[in-house]
Amino acid sequence: MIESTLEQLCNLYTDLTSEEVEILKNVSSTLQLYADLNNAYMFIDCKMRDSEHAIVVAEAFSKSSETIYENSVVGKIVFDSFEPGVFYSYRTGKKSLNSHAVTQEGKSVDQSVIPIKNKMHQVIGVLISEKEIFKHLPFSDSHKNVSFGQEELSAIFSGSPNEMPMISDLLMEIFLLTDKNNRLIYANPAGVNFITEMSQMNEIRNQNILELLPFIQPIYDFKEDVFIFDLTVDRKNLIVKKVRMRDKEQLKGTLLIIQDVTELRTKEKELMMKSVFIKEIHHRVKNNLQTVASLLRLQMRKGFPEESKVYFEDTLNRIYSISSVYEIILANTDADDEDVNIIELTKKVSSTMVLNEIHKKINLIIQTNGNKILTTSRKAVSIALIINELVQNSLKHAFPEDSHGEIEVSFYSSKDFLELHIFDNGVGISKPKSSLGLEIVHNLVMNDLNGEFRYLPVEQGTHAVITFPISSEVVIYYEKENTDS
Ligand SMILES: Nc1ncnc2c1ncn2[C@@H]1O[C@H](COP(=O)(O)OP(=O)(O)OP(=O)(O)O)[C@@H](O)[C@H]1O
Ligand SMILES: [Mg+2]
């Protein structure tokens, strides 16, 4: 089988499926037509696997058009900072129009980008059309640009070059320009500081950059004219952008834009360490709770008065409810995700209790009413304990042995409040005499959730309601209606 270049590049550098590559091949078969029709350059770019960059997988250009690109660009890497339109379409799935976009070869073009999507409407590539802007054409304001007003800016500076600093003088980034012999002909203040610090030389003007900064050598040796490198030098993390400027094939000079991202990388590492540390603490809390539960179970097996058994079981259930919170946090795939999904927690806590009640046939219904509720581990522990006590009460007191019935847990939300209803169709509470269970519920609802706990009058069974305010610690998303049982 003969593979096309597009197919080869996609297989080598992207995660696209063969079906998606077929879609791109179909689009690429029409590129030449559109290039001829519009007198334009046409490209297809695709995002690269495990990388922030994209790669050109197909191109076509009209024979009669002026050459924007000296050489074929198929197989070239495309960077976000040089081609924002391409990445805008990738991110948003929308069309991008840039007048005066600058190509990676330094030419000014009118660029249109549209996303190419698969059957699931995911962006698999972008189709780009570029036309060179001729100098005699007036500045067109018809399209909104990523940067605009170049004419006005150059007019300001060309009038009084000595009165105002160059823009690059005001930037934090290091700007360096070398001539065709690699001699330093421009450095902004950040650049001067950087070079004097790294080279320990005071006289840097017109010096060879490769002698001043020997670690730049591989960047200058690298054959691509436009490239972004990540460098680590003397514990400094640098992002170096290189742009070679050519007149036809002749090298005129090289522009280096260097960003010192050491502080950023250190902060990233600190944040990562912090989230790993917090995760480790959650692990330990969960393991310690399991140890306490095992000790209690061991004590139960050692034999003790039958009437104490129920207290041990209640305590085990409470410990299990708290440890469910940590199990949910630890199962979150996102390492930084500290939030607990309350619906998931409710299902976990109440279904385990119902399954343990082997002498009764209980139908458990959890009604989310479209709510997805996320909260902090502290509030989640309180909610888990409240659900544990109330569902446990329904299981224990509402239905006699060998009977069957229904327990429903539902969530209702308004703009400011969340309501948690626990209802059973059992014998009902005649006169609630508060024991430890209801005392726990009262305390947690009042002190931890700043809410209210009450029983609603019902014809049959028991209906408990907890109402508490939605705060920054309790976030609610509305989802499609669903009922689980
Ligand atoms: N859903 C219910 N159906 C019927 N009676 C209930 C229900 N919920 C509570 N009760 C009554 O209210 C009383 C108080 O409940 P509470 O949870 O405070 O104590 P408990 O369940 O007896 O013991 P524990 O302290 O272990 O929870 C119970 O003993 C029971 O008589
Ligand atoms: Mg109870």
Coordinates of C-alpha atoms and ligand atoms in Angstrom, one line a residue, residues 310-311 314 318 389-390 392-399 424 426-440 455 461-462, ligand 1:
V310 CA -25.8 -2.4 68.0
Y311 CA -23.6 0.5 69.3
D314 CA -23.6 2.2 64.5
R318 CA -20.3 6.3 60.9
E389 CA -28.0 8.7 60.4
L390 CA -31.3 9.4 58.6
Q392 CA -30.0 4.3 59.1
N393 CA -33.1 5.4 61.1
S394 CA -35.4 4.6 58.2
L395 CA -33.8 1.1 57.9
K396 CA -33.8 0.5 61.7
H397 CA -37.1 2.0 62.8
A398 CA -39.5 2.4 59.9
F399 CA -39.9 -1.2 58.8
D424 CA -39.6 6.5 54.0
G426 CA -42.7 3.0 57.0
V427 CA -44.4 3.3 60.4
G428 CA -43.6 6.9 61.0
I429 CA -42.2 8.7 64.0
S430 CA -44.7 8.9 66.8
K431 CA -42.7 11.2 69.1
P432 CA -39.1 11.7 68.1
K433 CA -37.2 11.2 71.3
S434 CA -33.7 12.4 70.4
S435 CA -30.9 10.0 71.0
L436 CA -27.3 10.2 69.8
G437 CA -28.3 9.8 66.1
L438 CA -30.6 12.8 65.8
E439 CA -28.4 14.8 68.1
I440 CA -25.5 14.3 65.6
Y455 CA -39.6 16.7 59.9
G461 CA -43.9 7.2 56.9
T462 CA -41.3 9.8 57.8
Ligands
LIG1 N1 -37.5 6.9 60.0 C1 -38.0 6.6 61.2 N2 -39.1 5.9 61.3 C2 -39.6 5.6 62.5 N3 -39.1 6.1 63.7 C3 -38.0 6.8 63.6 C4 -37.4 7.1 62.4 N4 -36.3 7.9 62.6 C5 -36.2 8.0 64.0 N5 -37.2 7.4 64.6 C6 -37.4 7.4 66.0 O1 -36.7 8.4 66.6 C7 -35.8 7.9 67.6 C8 -34.6 8.7 67.7 O2 -33.7 8.5 66.6 P1 -32.1 8.5 66.8 O3 -31.5 8.3 65.5 O4 -31.8 9.8 67.5 O5 -31.8 7.3 67.8 P2 -31.7 5.8 67.5 O6 -31.7 5.6 66.0 O7 -32.6 5.1 68.3 O8 -30.2 5.5 68.0 P3 -28.8 6.1 67.4 O9 -28.4 7.0 68.4 O10 -27.9 4.9 67.3 O11 -29.1 6.7 66.1 C9 -35.6 6.5 67.3 O12 -35.3 5.7 68.4 C10 -36.9 6.1 66.6 O13 -37.9 5.7 67.6

